[in-house]
Structures are given as C-alpha cells and as structure tokens.
C-alpha cells in the first residue's frame, strides 16, 4: 500500500518567494492524482518535496501514513520522471532501463528479464540495443519511464513528462501512461499545466495557483462545479464566459441578474436562489460555459441573451461565435512564471483575488493594474473588465457572419455564481 499526504506544507525560498502556500493533500493508494496549474505555481516544488529533494519550510509530508522528513530520497520507494528525462547517452536502452537494478545489485539474468518485461509493456522492446541518440522523442520518454518503473516503486512522480513531445505523441502517451500506472496499481502524482492532460488522465485533479491549492476533485467535479472563479476560468475550452451582474431581489417574483443591457431571471424555485439573493444590490460574477448556451430564434422568451456576432472561429468539428451582448466580462488573466511574491504574511489567493475584484467593482474602476506598497504587484494575476464576447458553440461553418444578430438561450441550472472574493456562492448546494 502506498499513500502520500501533505499536511499544511509551505515552502518559502530564501528570497521570500512562497512557492507552496499551506497545501494539504492526500493521494490514496493506487490513485492517479494530477497537479495542474500554470507555470511557476509550485507544482515541481511539491513533487520535489515529496521525493525528498527539497525540505518544506513548514508542514509535514507523510508516506504510507509515516512522516518522512528525516528519510533520504533513496529510502522513500519513490520513482520520479522529469521533464527533460535525461538518459545516459553512452548506454543502450536496455542498460539505461536496467541501471537502477544494477545499482541495487540485481544479477544480470533476472535484471534482463525485468527490463524485457517493462520494455515490452512500454512498446520499446524492439529498440533495446540502441542508444538514446538513435531514438525518437517519444521512445526516449518511454525509456525514461521504463527506468523509473523498473524498480517497482510504490509511488511514481512525473513532472511534465510529455511537455517536450509533439501533440499527437502526447495524446498517445497520455493514454499509455494512464493505463500502465493503473495496471500496475502504482500511486501516481502527475504534474502538468495542460488541462486536457489533467482532465483525461486523472482520478482526481488538484489545481494550484501561486502556491495555493484552489480546487480538488474528480475531473467532472472540478469542471462542473469549480470551487473558485480561478478554477472556472482555468478549465475548459473555450474558456467559461465570466460576466459581471448586478443582483436585484424581487421578493414576490424572482431574482434579477442585470448584465447592463440585458437581464436573466433566477426563479425562487432554483435551489441556489436564496444564496444569490444575499447579494441584493451588489455585483457578482456569473459563469456560463458555451455548452450552456443554445442558439434560438430571436423571438424566444425566457432566459435569452440577444447579441451580435463580433467574430467567428472555425474549428472544423464546430464553429465558435463570439457575441457582443452589451455585458461586462471579468478577465482572470494568467501570469507567467517566477513572479516574486513579496507579501509579508499569509492571506491566501482568495483574499488577494478578492482585493483585485473589489477594486474592479468600484464604480468607475475600469482597468486595474493592482499595485501593492512600493509599487510591487501583490495580486496573483491581473484581473480586469472588458466588454464581454460571449462564446457560443455553433454547427460547423454556420450560415451567419460578422455583425449578424444571434439570440441564445441560457440553461440556468448550468450557470455558476461567484462572489467578489472569487468564491463559489452556492458552495453548500449540490
Ligand atoms: N531553487 C529555487 N530558488 C528560488 N526560487 C525558486 C527555486 N525553485 C523554484 N523557485 C520559484 O518557486 C516558484 C515555484 O516554482 P516551481 O518550479 O515549483 O513551479 P512549477 O509550477 O513547476 O512551474 P513550471 O510549470 O514552469 O515548471 C516559482 O516562482 C519559481 O521561480
Ligand atoms: Mg515545474
């Protein structure tokens, strides 16, 4: 049995960077957990701490229920595959894969049996005599995985193992890695910034941003019910439409969500109505995925947005229309790697995100470049408002074009509500 647990783990680099900020997480025996987040959010640091390559500043790491901070990497029964999967160039594939066994003193004959078995499982049995220089990128990656797996680790850590490969090969290896780790029943933590990888491979996904855990659940849970505005904005393609709405409660009728020129009505019978009603007179963020929008005829009544097509994108199997509906969008921008976090004390992403949104929702506050004391950016990303371009799915190559009017009905039960701190409003509801 192999489990991994992080308890309130924080890693602060000497320069004050919070690489990992109070993360707690448990990976069950045999589970495939994906750690997802943008560059610089602390994913590799989490893996490296589990492997014992870095020590946490605070908090505990437990393997199989036992604290391991004193345990050196080689005693942790962990194998790790890195992004650059360095192989020994002067050794053959067979020697590369067998090397960890040789180090542990296993005799040549049983060693070769294990190498042959794992190479067969990975589909590289034919190239065992070649050197890494004579392999394709995908084959090299399989060799690196073979070398990691050959000692039959209890825990398998993979840090963006596919990011150096082209997209076709990535999709192929994605399926192979999932099925291989499941067949072997090995507990796996897999790091990626690619949401497609996360959603297709994971038993559960942990979503990180700037060192803070944002959401944790099965792919379906985090996609269908994102816990924060950030997760909502991060998962899904096209991106979720995030619109600013003012809430007006009409006790005898409904809750009106005003998007400027247009209004949606939340019925009192909706299980989330009371939670949303608490925001009477305030502005919230309403999230609507493209799949919750259906084109309808212009005279349709009910939950309908009337818009005009700003532009179209053709993707072969579908076309996306972006509609101007006179609403305001909240943009949760993502930031690149290595922004130094200079804040002195805790506070967490929610509060920081909240600050940004509050500034945004102040009357008259259009674009905001959040600045902290001394002009240092303290927000986790730049969030701003802009005229909404509502993404709507259409059949491929539709008979409409730029400037064309289009009405879309909104499936109210598929709409998400977030408060100004970026938290889900109906958190208790299922
Ligand atoms: N040795 C180090 N010293 C100081 N800061 C570091 C060190 N290693 C990483 N960092 C910083 O810690 C933060 C998290 O880094 P980490 O490598 O864990 O990110 P990541 O999520 O793996 O990103 P990527 O997707 O780009 O690999 C970043 O801001 C990074 O610049
Ligand atoms: Mg990394």
Tab-separated table of C-alpha atoms and ligand atoms in Angstrom:
chain	number	residue	atom	x	y	z
A	1	UNK	CA	0.000	0.000	0.000
A	2	UNK	CA	1.334	3.439	-0.903
A	3	UNK	CA	-0.211	6.743	0.058
A	4	UNK	CA	1.051	10.308	0.042
A	5	UNK	CA	-0.145	13.074	2.329
A	6	UNK	CA	0.845	16.699	2.626
A	7	UNK	CA	-0.231	18.494	5.793
A	8	UNK	CA	-0.146	22.301	5.759
A	9	UNK	CA	3.009	22.278	3.665
A	10	UNK	CA	4.652	25.613	2.918
A	11	UNK	CA	7.859	26.241	1.017
A	12	UNK	CA	9.395	29.686	1.119
A	13	UNK	CA	12.588	30.235	-0.846
A	14	UNK	CA	15.341	32.324	0.744
A	15	UNK	CA	14.353	35.319	-1.382
A	16	UNK	CA	10.871	35.302	0.179
A	17	UNK	CA	9.055	33.537	-2.668
A	18	UNK	CA	6.132	31.441	-1.460
A	19	UNK	CA	6.481	28.519	-3.857
A	20	UNK	CA	3.945	26.431	-1.914
A	21	UNK	CA	1.494	28.054	0.478
A	22	UNK	CA	-0.145	25.887	3.134
A	23	UNK	CA	-1.079	22.963	0.900
A	24	UNK	CA	-2.838	19.904	2.330
A	25	UNK	CA	-3.492	16.970	0.056
A	26	UNK	CA	-3.922	13.207	0.281
A	27	UNK	CA	-3.272	10.739	-2.515
A	28	UNK	CA	-4.925	7.369	-1.986
A	29	UNK	CA	-3.346	4.003	-2.679
A	30	UNK	CA	-3.278	3.359	-6.430
A	31	UNK	CA	-4.745	6.756	-7.225
A	32	UNK	CA	-3.689	8.843	-10.215
A	33	UNK	CA	-3.553	12.404	-8.928
A	34	UNK	CA	-2.800	15.244	-11.334
A	35	UNK	CA	-1.360	18.502	-10.071
A	36	UNK	CA	-2.474	21.180	-12.508
A	37	UNK	CA	-1.541	24.830	-12.695
A	38	UNK	CA	0.255	27.476	-14.708
A	39	UNK	CA	3.992	27.862	-14.883
A	40	UNK	CA	5.557	28.900	-11.587
A	41	UNK	CA	2.607	27.896	-9.381
A	42	UNK	CA	4.697	25.457	-7.347
A	43	UNK	CA	3.924	22.075	-8.923
A	44	UNK	CA	7.519	20.887	-9.257
A	45	UNK	CA	8.307	22.129	-5.773
A	46	UNK	CA	5.522	19.904	-4.377
A	47	UNK	CA	6.890	16.863	-6.207
A	48	UNK	CA	10.461	17.602	-5.208
A	49	UNK	CA	9.453	17.844	-1.558
A	50	UNK	CA	7.655	14.503	-1.747
A	51	UNK	CA	10.706	12.937	-3.369
A	52	UNK	CA	12.910	14.401	-0.647
A	53	UNK	CA	14.887	16.674	-2.976
A	54	UNK	CA	13.701	19.759	-1.064
A	55	UNK	CA	12.593	20.231	2.529
A	56	UNK	CA	9.373	22.075	3.323
A	57	UNK	CA	9.729	25.292	5.318
A	58	UNK	CA	6.710	24.247	7.388
A	59	UNK	CA	4.317	21.332	7.480
A	60	UNK	CA	4.527	17.591	7.196
A	61	UNK	CA	4.863	15.040	4.429
A	62	UNK	CA	3.689	11.514	5.118
A	63	UNK	CA	4.249	8.426	3.010
A	64	UNK	CA	2.083	5.461	3.978
A	65	UNK	CA	0.986	7.451	6.998
A	66	UNK	CA	4.529	7.956	8.326
A	67	UNK	CA	6.314	11.328	8.451
A	68	UNK	CA	9.315	11.170	6.134
A	69	UNK	CA	11.148	14.433	6.608
A	70	UNK	CA	14.144	12.587	8.035
A	71	UNK	CA	14.069	9.928	5.325
A	72	UNK	CA	16.584	10.376	2.463
A	73	UNK	CA	15.202	10.199	-1.113
A	74	UNK	CA	16.526	6.705	-1.832
A	75	UNK	CA	14.615	5.219	1.105
A	76	UNK	CA	11.242	6.592	0.065
A	77	UNK	CA	10.326	3.945	-2.545
A	78	UNK	CA	9.636	6.724	-5.000
A	79	UNK	CA	10.495	6.958	-8.680
A	80	UNK	CA	10.452	10.251	-10.493
A	81	UNK	CA	10.409	11.162	-14.169
A	82	UNK	CA	11.468	14.681	-15.015
A	83	UNK	CA	10.507	16.911	-17.897
A	84	UNK	CA	13.909	16.586	-19.562
A	85	UNK	CA	14.149	12.822	-18.814
A	86	UNK	CA	17.942	12.747	-19.077
A	87	UNK	CA	19.184	9.320	-20.219
A	88	UNK	CA	22.765	8.121	-20.191
A	89	UNK	CA	23.835	8.745	-23.799
A	90	UNK	CA	26.607	6.120	-23.824
A	91	UNK	CA	24.340	3.306	-22.583
A	92	UNK	CA	21.914	1.277	-24.664
A	93	UNK	CA	18.184	1.415	-23.967
A	94	UNK	CA	18.466	-1.900	-22.174
A	95	UNK	CA	21.315	-0.660	-19.991
A	96	UNK	CA	19.531	2.596	-19.270
A	97	UNK	CA	16.405	0.821	-18.072
A	98	UNK	CA	18.365	-1.796	-16.125
A	99	UNK	CA	20.702	0.697	-14.471
A	100	UNK	CA	18.709	1.181	-11.219
A	101	UNK	CA	18.584	-2.622	-10.839
A	102	UNK	CA	22.309	-2.891	-11.416
A	103	UNK	CA	22.846	-0.276	-8.692
A	104	UNK	CA	20.791	-2.350	-6.291
A	105	UNK	CA	22.952	-5.364	-7.070
A	106	UNK	CA	20.480	-7.480	-9.031
A	107	UNK	CA	22.123	-10.217	-11.126
A	108	UNK	CA	22.284	-9.791	-14.927
A	109	UNK	CA	19.820	-12.536	-15.767
A	110	UNK	CA	16.845	-11.545	-13.588
A	111	UNK	CA	17.712	-7.945	-14.385
A	112	UNK	CA	17.322	-8.590	-18.097
A	113	UNK	CA	14.005	-10.345	-17.521
A	114	UNK	CA	12.641	-7.303	-15.734
A	115	UNK	CA	13.999	-4.971	-18.432
A	116	UNK	CA	12.426	-7.066	-21.196
A	117	UNK	CA	9.078	-7.148	-19.408
A	118	UNK	CA	8.870	-3.433	-18.834
A	119	UNK	CA	10.186	-2.584	-22.314
A	120	UNK	CA	7.526	-4.864	-23.782
A	121	UNK	CA	4.817	-3.148	-21.743
A	122	UNK	CA	6.046	0.240	-22.970
A	123	UNK	CA	6.313	-0.833	-26.611
A	124	UNK	CA	10.071	-0.316	-26.887
A	125	UNK	CA	11.135	-3.974	-26.940
A	126	UNK	CA	12.459	-3.557	-30.467
A	127	UNK	CA	14.945	-0.809	-29.676
A	128	UNK	CA	16.667	-2.228	-26.596
A	129	UNK	CA	20.061	-2.322	-28.315
A	130	UNK	CA	20.023	1.300	-29.470
A	131	UNK	CA	21.461	4.307	-27.735
A	132	UNK	CA	19.273	7.309	-26.773
A	133	UNK	CA	20.681	9.355	-29.680
A	134	UNK	CA	19.111	6.862	-32.091
A	135	UNK	CA	15.576	7.195	-30.679
A	136	UNK	CA	12.619	9.458	-31.303
A	137	UNK	CA	11.447	11.811	-28.542
A	138	UNK	CA	8.560	9.518	-27.667
A	139	UNK	CA	10.800	6.478	-27.463
A	140	UNK	CA	13.246	8.339	-25.233
A	141	UNK	CA	10.383	9.293	-22.952
A	142	UNK	CA	9.289	5.662	-22.726
A	143	UNK	CA	12.824	4.631	-21.835
A	144	UNK	CA	12.836	7.230	-19.047
A	145	UNK	CA	9.556	5.833	-17.745
A	146	UNK	CA	10.874	2.293	-18.007
A	147	UNK	CA	13.923	3.256	-15.996
A	148	UNK	CA	11.701	4.832	-13.343
A	149	UNK	CA	9.268	1.907	-13.194
A	150	UNK	CA	11.739	-0.964	-13.291
A	151	UNK	CA	12.376	-0.920	-9.548
A	152	UNK	CA	8.615	-1.235	-8.985
A	153	UNK	CA	8.276	1.891	-6.898
A	154	UNK	CA	5.333	2.334	-4.576
A	155	UNK	CA	4.934	5.916	-5.682
A	156	UNK	CA	5.501	7.319	-9.121
A	157	UNK	CA	6.080	11.046	-9.549
A	158	UNK	CA	6.003	12.527	-13.043
A	159	UNK	CA	6.870	16.142	-13.724
A	160	UNK	CA	5.500	17.256	-17.099
A	161	UNK	CA	6.857	14.102	-18.749
A	162	UNK	CA	5.200	14.838	-22.075
A	163	UNK	CA	5.807	18.537	-22.490
A	164	UNK	CA	8.730	18.135	-24.882
A	165	UNK	CA	6.738	15.997	-27.310
A	166	UNK	CA	4.503	16.975	-30.199
A	167	UNK	CA	0.772	16.976	-29.636
A	168	UNK	CA	-0.029	13.695	-31.454
A	169	UNK	CA	2.519	11.762	-29.462
A	170	UNK	CA	1.397	13.458	-26.264
A	171	UNK	CA	-2.144	12.194	-26.736
A	172	UNK	CA	-0.902	8.668	-27.446
A	173	UNK	CA	1.456	8.505	-24.463
A	174	UNK	CA	-1.178	10.098	-22.237
A	175	UNK	CA	-3.402	7.057	-22.738
A	176	UNK	CA	-0.488	4.667	-22.302
A	177	UNK	CA	0.710	6.222	-19.067
A	178	UNK	CA	-2.778	6.130	-17.580
A	179	UNK	CA	-3.341	2.519	-18.464
A	180	UNK	CA	0.138	1.409	-17.426
A	181	UNK	CA	0.031	3.033	-13.982
A	182	UNK	CA	-3.459	1.666	-13.392
A	183	UNK	CA	-2.491	-1.835	-14.419
A	184	UNK	CA	0.457	-1.710	-12.057
A	185	UNK	CA	-1.731	-0.159	-9.381
A	186	UNK	CA	1.016	2.323	-8.549
A	187	UNK	CA	0.140	5.517	-6.686
A	188	UNK	CA	0.937	8.348	-9.068
A	189	UNK	CA	1.340	12.097	-8.876
A	190	UNK	CA	1.499	13.685	-12.280
A	191	UNK	CA	2.319	17.334	-12.830
A	192	UNK	CA	1.140	19.287	-15.840
A	193	UNK	CA	-0.013	22.729	-16.897
A	194	UNK	CA	-2.114	21.169	-19.659
A	195	UNK	CA	-5.768	20.946	-18.650
A	196	UNK	CA	-6.537	18.366	-21.340
A	197	UNK	CA	-3.934	16.051	-19.829
A	198	UNK	CA	-5.339	16.655	-16.377
A	199	UNK	CA	-8.961	16.062	-17.308
A	200	UNK	CA	-8.280	12.941	-19.369
A	201	UNK	CA	-5.746	11.197	-17.124
A	202	UNK	CA	-6.646	11.992	-13.544
A	203	UNK	CA	-8.657	10.136	-10.958
A	204	UNK	CA	-8.555	13.440	-9.122
A	205	UNK	CA	-7.136	16.820	-10.055
A	206	UNK	CA	-5.548	19.305	-7.659
A	207	UNK	CA	-5.493	22.796	-9.123
A	208	UNK	CA	-2.817	25.184	-7.888
A	209	UNK	CA	-2.230	28.847	-8.365
A	210	UNK	CA	0.686	30.767	-6.932
A	211	UNK	CA	1.425	28.064	-4.405
A	212	UNK	CA	-2.166	27.858	-3.157
A	213	UNK	CA	-4.449	24.868	-3.702
A	214	UNK	CA	-7.556	26.190	-5.433
A	215	UNK	CA	-9.654	23.125	-6.002
A	216	UNK	CA	-9.527	19.361	-5.620
A	217	UNK	CA	-11.845	16.774	-7.087
A	218	UNK	CA	-12.527	14.371	-9.916
A	219	UNK	CA	-12.231	15.901	-13.380
A	220	UNK	CA	-16.019	16.007	-13.613
A	221	UNK	CA	-16.376	17.702	-10.237
A	222	UNK	CA	-13.866	20.463	-10.857
A	223	UNK	CA	-15.195	21.072	-14.356
A	224	UNK	CA	-18.880	21.008	-13.460
A	225	UNK	CA	-18.573	22.709	-10.119
A	226	UNK	CA	-15.437	24.824	-9.902
A	227	UNK	CA	-14.887	25.975	-6.310
A	228	UNK	CA	-13.345	29.268	-7.299
A	229	UNK	CA	-13.506	31.805	-10.066
A	230	UNK	CA	-9.940	30.906	-10.869
A	231	UNK	CA	-10.706	27.224	-11.500
A	232	UNK	CA	-13.713	28.268	-13.533
A	233	UNK	CA	-11.551	30.454	-15.730
A	234	UNK	CA	-8.730	27.933	-15.994
A	235	UNK	CA	-10.638	24.799	-17.034
A	236	UNK	CA	-12.457	24.357	-20.288
A	237	UNK	CA	-12.158	25.317	-23.892
A	238	UNK	CA	-13.494	27.740	-24.974
A	239	UNK	CA	-12.989	29.472	-21.659
A	240	UNK	CA	-16.015	29.906	-19.438
A	241	UNK	CA	-17.840	33.182	-20.063
A	242	UNK	CA	-17.473	35.218	-16.873
A	243	UNK	CA	-19.895	38.116	-16.767
A	244	UNK	CA	-20.427	40.779	-14.186
A	245	UNK	CA	-24.019	41.033	-12.975
A	246	UNK	CA	-25.869	43.244	-10.509
A	247	UNK	CA	-28.296	41.342	-8.277
A	248	UNK	CA	-31.800	42.716	-7.610
A	249	UNK	CA	-34.184	40.730	-5.471
A	250	UNK	CA	-37.906	40.911	-6.247
A	251	UNK	CA	-39.414	39.083	-3.302
A	252	UNK	CA	-42.700	38.297	-4.975
A	253	UNK	CA	-41.240	37.252	-8.299
A	254	UNK	CA	-37.606	36.314	-8.926
A	255	UNK	CA	-34.012	37.443	-8.602
A	256	UNK	CA	-32.953	39.648	-11.485
A	257	UNK	CA	-29.367	39.412	-12.690
A	258	UNK	CA	-28.669	42.561	-14.620
A	259	UNK	CA	-25.886	42.431	-17.179
A	260	UNK	CA	-26.270	46.040	-18.273
A	261	UNK	CA	-28.497	45.947	-21.292
A	262	UNK	CA	-29.921	42.500	-20.598
A	263	UNK	CA	-31.312	40.596	-17.658
A	264	UNK	CA	-31.613	36.966	-16.646
A	265	UNK	CA	-34.094	35.853	-14.008
A	266	UNK	CA	-33.362	33.291	-11.351
A	267	UNK	CA	-36.553	31.651	-10.141
A	268	UNK	CA	-37.151	31.262	-6.400
A	269	UNK	CA	-37.593	27.562	-7.081
A	270	UNK	CA	-33.926	27.369	-8.082
A	271	UNK	CA	-32.036	25.733	-5.194
A	272	UNK	CA	-29.362	28.451	-5.345
A	273	UNK	CA	-31.796	31.364	-5.256
A	274	UNK	CA	-31.506	32.152	-1.561
A	275	UNK	CA	-27.717	32.108	-1.651
A	276	UNK	CA	-27.678	34.506	-4.590
A	277	UNK	CA	-30.377	36.725	-3.041
A	278	UNK	CA	-27.978	37.637	-0.238
A	279	UNK	CA	-26.105	39.725	-2.783
A	280	UNK	CA	-29.028	42.068	-3.398
A	281	UNK	CA	-27.695	45.409	-4.596
A	282	UNK	CA	-24.195	44.019	-5.163
A	283	UNK	CA	-22.292	42.792	-8.148
A	284	UNK	CA	-21.360	39.148	-8.607
A	285	UNK	CA	-19.682	37.133	-11.335
A	286	UNK	CA	-21.880	34.804	-13.389
A	287	UNK	CA	-20.077	31.991	-15.202
A	288	UNK	CA	-21.655	30.441	-18.289
A	289	UNK	CA	-19.908	27.786	-20.357
A	290	UNK	CA	-20.501	27.672	-24.080
A	291	UNK	CA	-22.355	24.375	-23.707
A	292	UNK	CA	-24.968	26.106	-21.535
A	293	UNK	CA	-25.879	28.382	-24.446
A	294	UNK	CA	-28.081	27.320	-27.340
A	295	UNK	CA	-28.880	29.475	-30.379
A	296	UNK	CA	-32.627	30.134	-30.629
A	297	UNK	CA	-34.946	32.185	-32.808
A	298	UNK	CA	-34.944	35.905	-31.928
A	299	UNK	CA	-38.492	35.920	-30.550
A	300	UNK	CA	-37.813	33.169	-27.977
A	301	UNK	CA	-38.939	34.081	-24.466
A	302	UNK	CA	-37.284	33.176	-21.192
A	303	UNK	CA	-33.608	33.057	-20.344
A	304	UNK	CA	-32.276	34.574	-23.531
A	305	UNK	CA	-29.401	36.862	-24.466
A	306	UNK	CA	-29.718	38.901	-27.629
A	307	UNK	CA	-26.408	39.633	-29.275
A	308	UNK	CA	-24.494	40.415	-32.376
A	309	UNK	CA	-21.664	38.314	-33.744
A	310	UNK	CA	-18.332	40.034	-33.250
A	311	UNK	CA	-16.319	37.283	-34.849
A	312	UNK	CA	-16.359	33.599	-35.696
A	313	UNK	CA	-13.759	30.890	-35.232
A	314	UNK	CA	-13.939	27.719	-37.270
A	315	UNK	CA	-12.531	24.614	-35.622
A	316	UNK	CA	-13.583	22.015	-38.184
A	317	UNK	CA	-15.928	19.994	-35.978
A	318	UNK	CA	-17.635	23.146	-34.723
A	319	UNK	CA	-17.606	26.897	-35.062
A	320	UNK	CA	-17.476	29.321	-32.186
A	321	UNK	CA	-19.325	32.610	-32.335
A	322	UNK	CA	-18.319	35.443	-30.038
A	323	UNK	CA	-21.294	37.669	-29.284
A	324	UNK	CA	-21.482	41.240	-28.163
A	325	UNK	CA	-24.352	41.302	-25.659
A	326	UNK	CA	-23.575	44.644	-24.022
A	327	UNK	CA	-22.315	42.934	-20.862
A	328	UNK	CA	-19.042	43.280	-18.979
A	329	UNK	CA	-16.616	40.375	-18.735
A	330	UNK	CA	-14.282	39.696	-15.827
A	331	UNK	CA	-10.965	38.516	-17.175
A	332	UNK	CA	-8.915	36.298	-14.891
A	333	UNK	CA	-5.591	36.626	-16.595
A	334	UNK	CA	-2.910	34.105	-16.070
A	335	UNK	CA	0.562	35.127	-15.326
A	336	UNK	CA	3.846	33.690	-16.393
A	337	UNK	CA	6.404	32.012	-14.229
A	338	UNK	CA	8.528	33.373	-11.463
A	339	UNK	CA	6.698	36.417	-10.218
A	340	UNK	CA	8.255	37.062	-6.871
A	341	UNK	CA	5.743	37.160	-4.084
A	342	UNK	CA	6.856	39.797	-1.638
A	343	UNK	CA	3.862	39.837	0.653
A	344	UNK	CA	4.913	39.595	4.282
A	345	UNK	CA	2.191	37.438	5.779
A	346	UNK	CA	-0.400	34.923	4.688
A	347	UNK	CA	-3.743	35.771	3.245
A	348	UNK	CA	-4.256	33.248	0.514
A	349	UNK	CA	-5.263	33.562	-3.057
A	350	UNK	CA	-8.902	34.203	-2.304
A	351	UNK	CA	-8.175	37.358	-0.406
A	352	UNK	CA	-5.724	38.551	-2.982
A	353	UNK	CA	-8.119	37.781	-5.792
A	354	UNK	CA	-10.848	39.443	-3.755
A	355	UNK	CA	-8.849	42.619	-3.460
A	356	UNK	CA	-8.461	42.734	-7.186
A	357	UNK	CA	-12.138	42.216	-7.819
A	358	UNK	CA	-13.208	44.737	-5.220
A	359	UNK	CA	-11.073	47.333	-6.831
A	360	UNK	CA	-12.581	46.325	-10.121
A	361	UNK	CA	-16.109	46.617	-8.971
A	362	UNK	CA	-15.656	50.059	-7.509
A	363	UNK	CA	-17.725	52.437	-9.598
A	364	UNK	CA	-15.681	53.971	-12.338
A	365	UNK	CA	-12.821	51.490	-11.956
A	366	UNK	CA	-12.171	50.224	-15.427
A	367	UNK	CA	-8.783	48.589	-15.974
A	368	UNK	CA	-6.756	47.923	-12.930
A	369	UNK	CA	-3.089	47.202	-12.614
A	370	UNK	CA	-3.007	46.109	-8.995
A	371	UNK	CA	-0.150	47.653	-7.067
A	372	UNK	CA	0.915	46.960	-3.534
A	373	UNK	CA	3.073	49.038	-1.244
A	374	UNK	CA	6.158	50.274	-3.033
A	375	UNK	CA	4.622	49.587	-6.412
A	376	UNK	CA	5.092	45.817	-6.189
A	377	UNK	CA	2.314	43.767	-7.736
A	378	UNK	CA	0.758	41.788	-4.892
A	379	UNK	CA	-2.098	40.204	-6.765
A	380	UNK	CA	-1.789	36.692	-8.142
A	381	UNK	CA	-2.745	37.854	-11.586
A	382	UNK	CA	-4.181	40.801	-13.378
A	383	UNK	CA	-7.941	40.810	-13.428
A	384	UNK	CA	-9.774	43.341	-15.434
A	385	UNK	CA	-13.062	44.120	-17.038
A	386	UNK	CA	-13.715	44.380	-20.706
A	387	UNK	CA	-16.734	44.255	-22.979
A	388	UNK	CA	-17.935	40.670	-22.955
A	389	UNK	CA	-17.556	38.484	-26.012
A	390	UNK	CA	-19.864	35.617	-25.226
A	391	UNK	CA	-18.532	32.334	-26.634
A	392	UNK	CA	-21.291	30.230	-28.199
A	393	UNK	CA	-20.953	26.853	-29.965
A	394	UNK	CA	-22.444	26.552	-33.436
A	395	UNK	CA	-22.551	23.803	-36.022
A	396	UNK	CA	-19.506	23.896	-38.331
A	397	UNK	CA	-19.476	26.696	-40.899
A	398	UNK	CA	-22.829	28.270	-39.980
A	399	UNK	CA	-24.835	30.482	-42.285
A	400	UNK	CA	-24.103	33.546	-40.177
A	401	UNK	CA	-21.308	36.044	-40.256
A	402	UNK	CA	-19.807	39.060	-38.561
A	403	UNK	CA	-22.432	41.580	-37.402
A	404	UNK	CA	-25.263	39.059	-37.661
A	405	UNK	CA	-27.795	39.140	-34.770
A	406	UNK	CA	-27.975	35.952	-32.717
A	407	UNK	CA	-30.182	35.010	-29.766
A	408	UNK	CA	-29.039	32.325	-27.333
A	409	UNK	CA	-30.977	30.705	-24.531
A	410	UNK	CA	-29.187	30.127	-21.240
A	411	UNK	CA	-29.543	26.892	-19.265
A	412	UNK	CA	-29.901	28.430	-15.839
A	413	UNK	CA	-29.110	25.210	-13.975
A	414	UNK	CA	-25.686	25.169	-15.641
A	415	UNK	CA	-24.804	28.723	-14.626
A	416	UNK	CA	-22.170	29.351	-11.927
A	417	UNK	CA	-22.197	32.174	-9.380
A	418	UNK	CA	-19.093	33.632	-7.731
A	419	UNK	CA	-18.760	36.400	-5.196
A	420	UNK	CA	-16.278	39.230	-5.322
A	421	UNK	CA	-13.687	37.207	-3.452
A	422	UNK	CA	-13.768	34.657	-6.241
A	423	UNK	CA	-15.540	32.009	-4.131
A	424	UNK	CA	-18.480	30.000	-5.343
A	425	UNK	CA	-21.706	31.487	-3.972
A	426	UNK	CA	-23.709	28.280	-3.766
A	427	UNK	CA	-20.913	26.325	-2.112
A	428	UNK	CA	-23.254	24.266	0.066
A	429	UNK	CA	-25.586	23.307	-2.738
A	430	UNK	CA	-25.447	20.119	-4.798
B	1	LIG	N1	15.670	26.964	-6.114
B	1	LIG	C1	14.827	27.993	-6.148
B	1	LIG	N2	15.115	29.168	-5.563
B	1	LIG	C2	14.242	30.203	-5.577
B	1	LIG	N3	13.040	30.172	-6.160
B	1	LIG	C3	12.687	29.034	-6.779
B	1	LIG	C4	13.551	27.890	-6.820
B	1	LIG	N4	12.916	26.901	-7.491
B	1	LIG	C5	11.740	27.413	-7.873
B	1	LIG	N5	11.581	28.685	-7.443
B	1	LIG	C6	10.380	29.528	-7.584
B	1	LIG	O1	9.321	28.895	-6.904
B	1	LIG	C7	8.110	29.048	-7.622
B	1	LIG	C8	7.530	27.685	-7.966
B	1	LIG	O2	8.405	27.005	-8.827
B	1	LIG	P1	8.072	25.570	-9.439
B	1	LIG	O3	9.275	25.116	-10.167
B	1	LIG	O4	7.578	24.700	-8.345
B	1	LIG	O5	6.897	25.918	-10.424
B	1	LIG	P2	6.140	24.971	-11.480
B	1	LIG	O6	4.686	25.049	-11.147
B	1	LIG	O7	6.763	23.624	-11.502
B	1	LIG	O8	6.378	25.738	-12.842
B	1	LIG	P3	6.666	25.150	-14.339
B	1	LIG	O9	5.327	24.742	-14.881
B	1	LIG	O10	7.225	26.340	-15.051
B	1	LIG	O11	7.640	24.021	-14.217
B	1	LIG	C9	8.457	29.882	-8.838
B	1	LIG	O12	8.176	31.208	-8.548
B	1	LIG	C10	9.943	29.656	-9.004
B	1	LIG	O13	10.550	30.746	-9.641
B	2	LIG	MG1	7.833	22.593	-12.955
